[in-house]
XYZ file of C-alpha atoms in Angstrom:
573
model
C -115.453 -66.672 200.816
C -114.735 -65.174 197.440
C -117.928 -64.291 195.547
C -118.466 -66.711 192.437
C -120.501 -65.722 189.544
C -123.497 -67.852 188.560
C -121.676 -69.221 185.544
C -118.650 -70.112 187.530
C -120.835 -71.798 190.387
C -122.374 -73.852 187.581
C -119.024 -74.857 186.306
C -117.900 -75.733 189.759
C -120.979 -77.919 190.453
C -120.379 -79.797 187.304
C -116.674 -80.162 187.733
C -116.832 -83.808 188.922
C -118.678 -84.972 185.784
C -116.047 -83.045 183.579
C -113.116 -84.500 185.353
C -114.494 -88.069 185.115
C -115.120 -87.562 181.499
C -111.495 -86.684 180.977
C -110.233 -89.627 182.922
C -109.208 -87.510 185.964
C -110.668 -89.139 189.040
C -111.670 -86.651 191.675
C -109.395 -86.542 194.641
C -110.276 -89.091 197.267
C -109.650 -88.886 201.017
C -106.423 -90.741 200.411
C -104.996 -88.549 197.592
C -106.368 -85.179 198.380
C -103.544 -82.956 199.453
C -103.620 -81.128 202.797
C -104.787 -77.646 202.078
C -102.999 -75.042 204.312
C -104.707 -72.084 205.961
C -103.772 -68.519 205.095
C -101.868 -68.116 208.501
C -99.875 -71.218 207.877
C -98.561 -69.703 204.700
C -97.985 -66.381 206.095
C -100.026 -64.793 203.361
C -101.772 -61.548 203.854
C -102.833 -60.567 200.356
C -105.613 -63.058 199.513
C -108.846 -61.237 199.195
C -111.734 -62.083 201.568
C -109.802 -64.701 203.611
C -108.626 -64.549 207.136
C -105.686 -66.169 208.762
C -107.728 -69.215 210.024
C -109.463 -69.849 206.494
C -108.102 -72.603 204.240
C -106.456 -71.457 201.094
C -109.236 -73.046 199.268
C -112.054 -75.493 199.670
C -112.059 -79.035 198.411
C -114.692 -78.079 195.788
C -112.459 -75.335 194.598
C -109.539 -77.617 194.463
C -111.356 -80.012 191.985
C -112.117 -77.081 189.630
C -108.614 -75.815 189.990
C -107.294 -79.259 189.076
C -109.421 -79.361 185.999
C -108.401 -75.840 184.937
C -104.758 -76.706 185.488
C -105.075 -79.796 183.267
C -106.773 -77.746 180.405
C -104.646 -74.615 180.496
C -101.374 -75.097 182.347
C -100.187 -78.792 182.454
C -98.798 -78.802 178.949
C -96.149 -76.249 179.665
C -95.599 -76.584 183.400
C -96.089 -80.388 183.849
C -98.584 -82.548 185.719
C -96.370 -82.528 188.785
C -95.504 -78.700 188.022
C -91.798 -79.328 187.674
C -91.640 -77.096 184.447
C -90.398 -77.581 180.881
C -91.530 -75.086 178.248
C -92.982 -73.030 181.228
C -91.296 -72.316 184.508
C -91.672 -74.797 187.458
C -94.685 -74.168 189.736
C -93.719 -76.213 192.685
C -95.056 -74.829 195.994
C -91.698 -73.599 197.293
C -91.663 -71.265 194.400
C -95.279 -70.305 194.166
C -95.633 -69.599 197.997
C -92.559 -67.470 197.901
C -93.915 -65.429 195.005
C -97.185 -64.910 196.802
C -100.839 -64.489 195.699
C -100.569 -60.879 194.142
C -97.630 -61.894 191.864
C -99.392 -65.123 190.747
C -102.718 -63.310 190.152
C -101.065 -60.637 188.018
C -98.840 -63.162 186.063
C -101.953 -65.211 185.231
C -103.964 -62.065 184.372
C -101.327 -60.303 182.125
C -98.981 -62.987 180.933
C -95.592 -62.091 179.571
C -93.761 -61.494 176.286
C -91.843 -64.695 177.050
C -94.838 -66.843 176.106
C -97.138 -66.989 179.179
C -100.705 -66.271 177.810
C -102.502 -63.338 179.232
C -105.333 -65.527 180.490
C -107.169 -62.591 182.163
C -106.866 -59.645 179.703
C -107.692 -61.951 176.822
C -110.934 -63.030 178.368
C -109.929 -66.666 178.554
C -110.249 -66.777 182.366
C -112.618 -64.811 184.483
C -111.553 -62.834 187.540
C -112.925 -65.592 189.698
C -111.088 -68.238 187.907
C -107.850 -66.231 188.076
C -108.275 -65.879 191.877
C -108.910 -69.616 192.229
C -105.773 -70.637 190.076
C -103.411 -68.187 191.961
C -104.401 -70.047 195.220
C -104.486 -73.512 193.527
C -100.893 -73.437 192.551
C -99.894 -72.736 196.194
C -101.314 -76.165 197.099
C -99.354 -79.289 196.539
C -100.246 -80.940 193.259
C -102.154 -84.311 193.468
C -100.385 -87.513 192.246
C -102.419 -88.515 189.223
C -103.222 -92.229 188.685
C -101.405 -94.643 186.512
C -102.750 -95.908 183.171
C -101.709 -99.250 182.051
C -102.998 -102.182 179.878
C -106.092 -102.849 181.823
C -107.269 -99.284 181.606
C -106.344 -98.944 177.900
C -108.228 -102.168 177.021
C -111.219 -100.997 178.980
C -111.256 -97.807 176.858
C -110.510 -99.354 173.484
C -113.274 -99.506 171.035
C -113.451 -100.796 167.439
C -116.356 -98.772 166.214
C -116.234 -100.288 162.648
C -114.369 -103.621 162.118
C -111.785 -103.610 159.293
C -113.763 -106.137 157.297
C -116.827 -103.841 157.432
C -114.990 -100.689 156.186
C -115.159 -99.603 152.571
C -112.946 -101.258 149.981
C -112.814 -98.119 147.872
C -113.353 -94.411 148.474
C -116.975 -93.766 148.967
C -117.089 -89.883 148.780
C -116.286 -87.192 146.318
C -114.006 -85.175 148.651
C -110.617 -84.315 147.353
C -108.907 -85.921 150.370
C -105.428 -84.700 149.640
C -106.607 -81.047 150.129
C -108.783 -81.758 153.097
C -107.956 -79.691 156.298
C -108.243 -81.502 159.699
C -109.044 -78.556 162.013
C -108.796 -78.763 165.816
C -111.710 -77.289 167.723
C -109.972 -77.173 170.917
C -112.484 -76.479 173.691
C -115.373 -78.420 172.126
C -113.386 -81.640 171.989
C -113.901 -82.032 168.294
C -112.208 -81.707 164.843
C -113.705 -80.190 161.653
C -112.818 -81.692 158.277
C -112.996 -78.666 155.925
C -112.787 -79.073 152.169
C -109.777 -77.058 150.911
C -111.288 -76.660 147.514
C -114.828 -75.467 148.498
C -114.171 -74.255 152.082
C -117.176 -76.335 153.211
C -117.213 -78.108 156.517
C -117.655 -81.737 155.546
C -117.836 -83.199 159.068
C -117.444 -82.271 162.640
C -116.192 -85.349 164.466
C -116.256 -85.799 168.402
C -112.679 -86.533 169.587
C -110.661 -86.116 172.669
C -110.277 -82.780 174.526
C -108.073 -80.248 172.660
C -106.706 -82.297 169.883
C -102.998 -81.588 169.797
C -102.043 -82.927 166.458
C -103.410 -84.686 163.359
C -101.308 -87.216 161.546
C -102.109 -89.215 158.399
C -101.307 -92.846 157.688
C -98.753 -93.622 155.099
C -101.507 -94.579 152.574
C -103.534 -91.287 153.136
C -106.621 -93.247 154.143
C -106.632 -92.877 157.895
C -106.518 -89.657 160.040
C -105.093 -90.083 163.439
C -105.712 -87.529 166.042
C -104.902 -87.400 169.799
C -106.421 -85.123 172.450
C -104.732 -83.698 175.510
C -106.802 -86.172 177.482
C -105.009 -89.115 175.848
C -107.885 -90.212 173.595
C -106.777 -91.416 170.129
C -109.358 -91.472 167.220
C -108.724 -93.154 163.983
C -110.898 -91.651 161.199
C -111.461 -93.390 157.958
C -111.401 -90.870 155.273
C -112.878 -93.327 152.605
C -116.231 -93.615 154.339
C -119.148 -91.739 152.681
C -119.173 -89.621 155.770
C -115.684 -89.838 157.346
C -115.829 -90.749 160.953
C -114.056 -92.706 163.745
C -113.539 -96.377 163.247
C -111.428 -97.028 166.377
C -110.513 -95.311 169.519
C -108.541 -95.825 172.654
C -107.374 -93.752 175.590
C -103.595 -94.210 175.927
C -103.202 -92.066 179.114
C -104.509 -89.150 181.147
C -102.545 -86.398 179.204
C -100.914 -86.820 175.964
C -99.637 -84.888 172.893
C -98.290 -87.089 170.080
C -99.444 -89.833 167.622
C -97.838 -91.209 164.421
C -98.063 -94.104 161.999
C -95.406 -96.444 160.399
C -94.303 -95.190 157.132
C -91.311 -97.384 156.092
C -91.706 -99.588 152.934
C -93.537 -102.758 153.755
C -94.962 -101.178 157.035
C -97.393 -98.619 155.706
C -100.453 -98.390 157.932
C -99.348 -101.323 160.060
C -98.716 -99.775 163.351
C -99.735 -96.626 165.342
C -97.699 -95.087 168.144
C -98.844 -92.538 170.681
C -96.945 -90.808 173.439
C -98.234 -89.761 176.801
C -97.477 -86.858 179.009
C -98.895 -88.811 182.010
C -98.206 -91.546 182.760
C -94.743 -90.947 180.938
C -94.881 -93.666 178.428
C -95.431 -94.561 174.670
C -97.840 -97.184 173.283
C -97.489 -99.112 170.042
C -100.892 -100.256 168.621
C -102.273 -102.130 165.695
C -102.695 -100.000 162.631
C -106.159 -101.354 161.741
C -107.758 -101.458 165.183
C -105.626 -99.560 167.697
C -105.321 -102.622 169.825
C -102.567 -101.821 172.397
C -99.583 -104.123 171.658
C -96.639 -102.656 173.589
C -96.360 -100.015 176.418
C -93.028 -98.720 177.199
C -92.366 -96.307 180.250
C -89.987 -93.389 179.745
C -89.213 -92.866 183.384
C -85.546 -92.871 184.084
C -82.349 -90.753 184.311
C -81.705 -87.422 182.882
C -78.975 -87.566 180.239
C -76.747 -85.038 181.797
C -77.156 -84.970 185.696
C -78.133 -88.598 185.527
C -80.669 -88.285 188.248
C -84.131 -89.947 188.345
C -87.044 -87.991 186.974
C -90.539 -89.184 187.698
C -92.269 -87.347 184.631
C -90.250 -87.631 181.439
C -93.107 -86.817 179.050
C -93.203 -87.994 175.483
C -93.174 -84.883 173.239
C -93.129 -85.119 169.480
C -93.044 -88.461 167.547
C -92.172 -88.835 163.898
C -91.715 -91.959 161.604
C -88.404 -92.425 159.969
C -88.345 -92.536 156.220
C -84.985 -94.449 156.172
C -85.647 -97.183 158.752
C -88.559 -98.983 160.322
C -88.290 -96.862 163.283
C -90.253 -94.306 165.440
C -88.279 -91.271 166.509
C -89.461 -90.422 170.055
C -88.498 -87.339 171.915
C -88.549 -87.487 175.689
C -88.730 -84.072 177.322
C -87.349 -84.055 180.757
C -84.558 -86.590 180.221
C -83.336 -84.981 177.083
C -83.158 -88.289 175.307
C -84.141 -89.193 171.641
C -85.304 -92.794 171.220
C -85.191 -94.564 167.917
C -87.542 -97.398 168.409
C -87.291 -100.283 165.761
C -90.860 -101.499 165.376
C -90.114 -104.645 163.412
C -90.075 -106.965 166.474
C -92.178 -105.761 169.360
C -91.319 -108.921 171.437
C -87.502 -108.155 171.282
C -87.844 -104.340 171.114
C -84.664 -102.659 169.936
C -84.124 -99.008 170.933
C -81.267 -96.665 170.131
C -80.997 -94.033 172.775
C -79.343 -90.759 171.770
C -78.363 -88.085 174.291
C -79.559 -84.706 173.138
C -80.557 -81.813 175.273
C -83.457 -80.731 177.605
C -86.395 -80.119 177.326
C -87.095 -81.770 173.992
C -90.290 -80.416 172.444
C -91.174 -80.252 168.843
C -89.486 -80.532 165.462
C -89.496 -81.731 161.935
C -87.516 -83.127 159.077
C -85.193 -81.156 156.648
C -86.323 -81.109 153.041
C -84.588 -84.485 152.291
C -86.537 -86.208 155.065
C -83.176 -87.693 156.257
C -82.350 -85.281 159.172
C -84.618 -84.597 162.033
C -84.304 -81.353 163.864
C -85.880 -80.932 167.333
C -85.941 -78.134 169.700
C -84.634 -78.452 173.268
C -86.467 -75.477 174.508
C -85.289 -75.153 178.105
C -81.618 -74.926 176.879
C -82.351 -72.974 173.722
C -80.819 -75.721 171.479
C -81.772 -77.516 168.294
C -80.588 -81.179 168.143
C -80.026 -82.809 164.652
C -80.441 -86.545 164.157
C -79.296 -88.408 161.146
C -81.932 -90.939 160.624
C -79.953 -92.898 158.126
C -76.938 -93.352 160.284
C -78.829 -93.207 163.601
C -76.637 -90.761 165.417
C -76.494 -87.195 166.756
C -75.263 -85.037 164.006
C -75.185 -81.586 165.722
C -76.401 -79.625 168.838
C -76.839 -76.088 167.683
C -77.677 -72.921 169.802
C -81.082 -71.653 168.466
C -80.129 -68.096 168.600
C -83.192 -67.097 170.716
C -85.116 -67.916 173.787
C -87.249 -71.053 173.940
C -87.447 -72.299 170.327
C -90.781 -73.478 169.212
C -90.742 -74.534 165.567
C -93.795 -76.758 165.254
C -92.454 -78.798 162.362
C -90.259 -75.917 161.397
C -89.896 -74.522 157.809
C -87.807 -75.633 154.998
C -86.700 -73.340 152.087
C -83.743 -72.417 149.850
C -82.179 -69.165 150.928
C -80.781 -67.145 148.054
C -77.307 -66.888 149.743
C -77.151 -69.920 152.151
C -78.909 -72.555 150.151
C -81.312 -75.057 151.936
C -82.132 -73.967 155.415
C -84.628 -74.924 158.156
C -86.130 -72.202 160.219
C -87.589 -71.969 163.791
C -89.296 -69.096 165.560
C -89.145 -68.684 169.401
C -91.802 -68.612 172.197
C -89.605 -66.342 174.469
C -88.656 -63.651 172.072
C -89.192 -62.336 168.533
C -86.145 -64.111 166.900
C -86.345 -66.251 163.797
C -83.273 -68.466 163.326
C -81.990 -70.145 160.161
C -79.928 -73.388 160.301
C -78.163 -74.748 157.206
C -79.300 -78.286 156.192
C -77.350 -79.218 153.108
C -74.026 -80.960 153.972
C -73.285 -82.011 150.458
C -74.136 -78.941 148.471
C -73.322 -76.323 151.059
C -70.873 -78.102 153.567
C -69.674 -74.772 155.145
C -73.260 -73.833 156.108
C -74.465 -77.307 157.277
C -75.590 -77.425 160.858
C -74.673 -73.904 161.428
C -76.732 -70.997 162.805
C -76.628 -68.816 159.718
C -78.806 -65.846 160.525
C -81.100 -64.472 163.161
C -83.754 -61.719 162.528
C -86.775 -60.456 164.177
C -90.523 -60.898 163.433
C -93.651 -59.829 165.167
C -92.751 -60.518 168.846
C -92.432 -63.170 171.498
C -95.109 -65.753 171.898
C -94.623 -67.424 168.505
C -95.849 -71.001 168.198
C -95.549 -71.821 164.434
C -93.557 -70.847 161.440
C -94.455 -72.179 157.932
C -93.576 -72.139 154.284
C -94.204 -74.501 151.227
C -91.961 -75.695 148.461
C -94.186 -73.705 145.977
C -94.199 -70.596 148.092
C -91.783 -67.579 148.169
C -93.212 -66.589 151.662
C -92.372 -67.433 155.236
C -95.222 -66.985 157.737
C -94.680 -66.534 161.518
C -97.464 -66.185 164.059
C -97.417 -64.687 167.697
C -100.640 -65.958 169.330
C -99.211 -66.076 172.927
C -97.995 -62.466 172.754
C -100.020 -60.357 175.348
C -100.241 -57.463 172.784
C -103.380 -57.699 170.683
C -101.778 -56.116 167.597
C -99.149 -58.916 167.617
C -101.286 -61.877 168.707
C -103.995 -60.980 166.106
C -101.630 -60.691 163.095
C -99.167 -62.693 161.139
C -95.727 -61.691 159.813
C -94.777 -62.579 156.248
C -91.242 -62.452 154.870
C -90.474 -62.789 151.202
C -87.781 -65.517 150.754
C -86.409 -64.357 147.384
C -85.539 -60.954 148.929
C -83.428 -62.366 151.661
C -79.707 -62.031 151.856
C -76.815 -62.789 154.153
C -75.884 -59.131 154.851
C -79.037 -57.568 156.218
C -82.117 -58.364 158.272
C -85.107 -59.127 156.067
C -88.166 -57.061 156.315
C -91.616 -58.426 156.842
C -95.254 -57.317 156.235
C -97.870 -57.637 158.891
C -101.295 -58.976 157.835
C -104.119 -57.827 160.125
C -105.777 -61.197 160.253
C -108.196 -60.327 163.018
C -109.293 -57.125 161.142
C -110.010 -59.287 158.115
C -111.931 -61.772 160.190
C -114.244 -58.991 161.455
C -114.779 -60.381 164.890
C -115.936 -57.606 167.205
C -115.999 -59.295 170.608
C -112.965 -60.908 172.461
C -109.253 -60.849 171.770
C -108.800 -63.612 169.296
C -105.414 -64.987 168.606
C -104.045 -65.824 165.137
C -102.351 -69.242 165.138
C -100.916 -71.901 163.005
C -100.467 -71.003 159.441
C -101.033 -74.042 156.935
C -100.771 -74.274 153.263
C -103.083 -75.945 150.823
C -101.777 -78.932 148.961
C -100.469 -76.911 146.018
C -99.063 -74.019 148.232
C -101.354 -71.418 146.708
C -103.361 -70.586 149.859
C -102.495 -70.112 153.528
C -105.141 -70.869 156.241
C -104.885 -69.114 159.673
C -106.985 -69.782 162.700
C -108.620 -66.859 164.490
C -108.830 -68.492 167.959
C -111.250 -66.725 170.323
C -112.681 -67.729 173.665
C -115.075 -70.714 173.558
C -118.182 -68.629 174.162
C -117.280 -66.059 171.365
C -117.125 -66.139 167.596
C -113.990 -67.642 165.980
C -113.023 -67.988 162.336
C -110.579 -69.281 159.774
C -108.994 -66.765 157.371
C -107.711 -67.984 154.023
C -105.199 -65.695 152.084
C -103.776 -65.954 148.556
C -100.094 -66.739 149.015
C -98.969 -64.852 145.883
C -100.791 -61.564 146.534
C -101.189 -61.798 150.269
C -104.840 -60.741 149.734
C -107.898 -62.210 151.557
C -109.508 -65.084 149.726
C -112.295 -65.949 152.255
C -113.328 -65.961 155.951
C -114.789 -69.296 157.143
C -117.323 -68.734 159.917
C -119.643 -71.304 161.482
C -121.163 -71.769 164.897
C -119.438 -75.126 165.011
C -115.996 -73.510 164.732
C -115.382 -73.257 168.510
C -111.792 -72.382 169.444
C -110.119 -73.457 166.097
C -106.409 -73.881 166.496
C -104.150 -76.372 164.463
C -104.920 -77.199 160.936
C -103.417 -80.025 159.064
C -103.545 -80.425 155.330
C -103.735 -84.142 154.490
C -101.273 -84.261 151.669
C -98.691 -82.009 153.448
C -98.948 -83.943 156.707
C -98.852 -87.347 155.122
C -95.665 -86.440 153.208
C -93.890 -84.252 155.766
C -94.140 -81.185 153.636
C -93.290 -77.992 155.547
């Protein structure tokens, strides 16, 4: 058997408790896959294992399943059929073989596969285990319906017992909700003072923070499907209700249309593939809708059409729900849950993330397997355009809206698979010739970008590259000056050495997710290191591009996404 370090053995022995805490029941005799031997697979390159040895033990399989959930499932899928990442079904992984898988996990690729080994995120023992794990058939995860949701649902503070007015002196509109990925927490950081006001226990690896229409409630969802509703009016903001809506999830949103403010919450799951509409005061589950069904193009059944991004329409009482694998966008009318009305729009695969244009009428979403951007008119409820993104694997986050000196209003996306930034015209009335056209492509730091960001009060466009395997790229941010852009030449950018400014000596931290303060004068960047190493948040002055401060605290464990309350509440990006 492969030698396991003391720390890894400790993780292995505690894996059952960790898995149960995330809602992933350990494999039983009925659902555990048959683990082939080395000889049965015809492998000769697995260290320390002979032809008669099983590819892995049952105990190793459990820790592999947990690691896959935490690190891999988001891109490759629970059933490993692929989406943002390539498929990892066993016909592919066994053909590639152990050495290929081991090296790919270790070194990553410029197309967006993280360098789990050279970055220090996974040890040599963990990489060895995962190279073997993905050659074993994936387990079938359990379903998660109303009984399971109701059993997990908890109203911590009843609505009638909550404050009737704001009970703290925090400037809530400039508060930052910061994901502490590997500790399963968020930090509420004061944007005026840079003080950590609260650290709140949440689900594992909070994917997104959303703000209710009133600005009072902060909704966060972990990758383990746990939704927390946090009351920002409390003397010490904290969770007032929570529910687990699935086993793996990414998205949450609240109703925003006039007359429906704060009344409903919706969350989407990766597994089971479904979305859930809940009461806006208590998170009581009211309606569960499966997204399993036929792909829009081949019209074949897909067992895992995951719910990606969700936004609330500003023009109708509707949730806009993007279903990855089927390539369909669902406009769900939430006024009558008994007689649910849904408009189904065929777009493209695999739908991922996106945001509104500056008028909040048009929603632009990346279909990153086909390198397309779909544009939905939320006033007319129809597909307006399907645009080639100009690069490989568009990954916009919410995207970035700004007025280009030559093109007029545009929306920008970066790409996970290459160094391309693409600009799309978004003004059909003022600039009809440019509307819904790919107007310009230019290069930034490198492949592996996750987020691009600007602000109405800023003359700068920020682009990260946290998944690039090169430390000089992953540890910096590229900044373009908008007023210097023109239609005839590629704009230049400056590189800010964020890791150098953070002064972190150990590890290979990644710089991720630029986020503006409410007034657009400051930009916050996460310096995301391994969970056992120092991380930080770097704040820079947007006008001068100079360092304002570095926020360090032992509680800042793997900070990633940051969400300014005002900007998030009002879809400012």
